[in-house]
Amino acid sequence: MKERDAAEITVPKTDLASFTAFIDYLCTDQLDLGEEEGEQARRALVLRQLAQMYQVSRLELLCSQALQESVGPASAVPLLEAAHTMGDGRLLAQCRRYVADHAAEVRASGGVEQLRDLGVAKGLLGDALDQVAELKG
């Protein structure tokens, strides 16, 4: 509780807009992820981490649901990497399936160029090789 005496409080792994949305949720029970589609997924990721850190289960579930609903051509790869980093098996599986089923759209959106994690790249390559084997078999 040292924060009560501090002139300034540092909250790691967040930004002002996301933390404000977190406090607003606590006060109003209304989730605000912003207006822009890309911003919504990013804010849902940050808010879910805050919800886990501060043990706000309902907010964590709402953010997980928002993330699952936001998987699309441009967001699939960044969400896949985030799911891998956070150990979210459900979102990871959903993103992998989305990339496999909509590969051309993901590629056209620049999703492949956004890939930074070698482990995720290896996983996607393995998925692609499995699909080729299925088609041949």
Steps between C-alpha positions, in 0.01 A plus 500: 500500500797730458316656206274699730795718607670521160483814289529285188401137443662281235293219355716268286398362159227753427434844357287787626203433270486132590537564873230766479274246325580256783403751770187596303403133483544463877280805561231439237510129408517614134781380274636763258753369249512814286370566152770376260504127419877456545492704819223284644707182479808670648297653783325169570844336535623767742175502699503123528852515645385766749196289587726201568741711704221648715284183499194646329359177356199640317711760317749230407221293346355798314843584357559137398165500320582829325835360388339187358248714311771729360699235314519608135750520213698792644477398866548121481882498506549765775235325711664165430832631629333659804315176577828310474675745734217496757444126482138538385441162335143575395584823315815340359301213350237737360763720334688201357177366351412844362840538334472152350147560370559856374867489399462715187311774686749499788789523256332780300440698822872496582458254783796288396731803503387577856630165626788549745504188716701214350313242709167620361644499146613140546155405627330660199742328264421169670127567455554576131702180451227300674241646264712411197536146629121477547439620145745246357368216715 
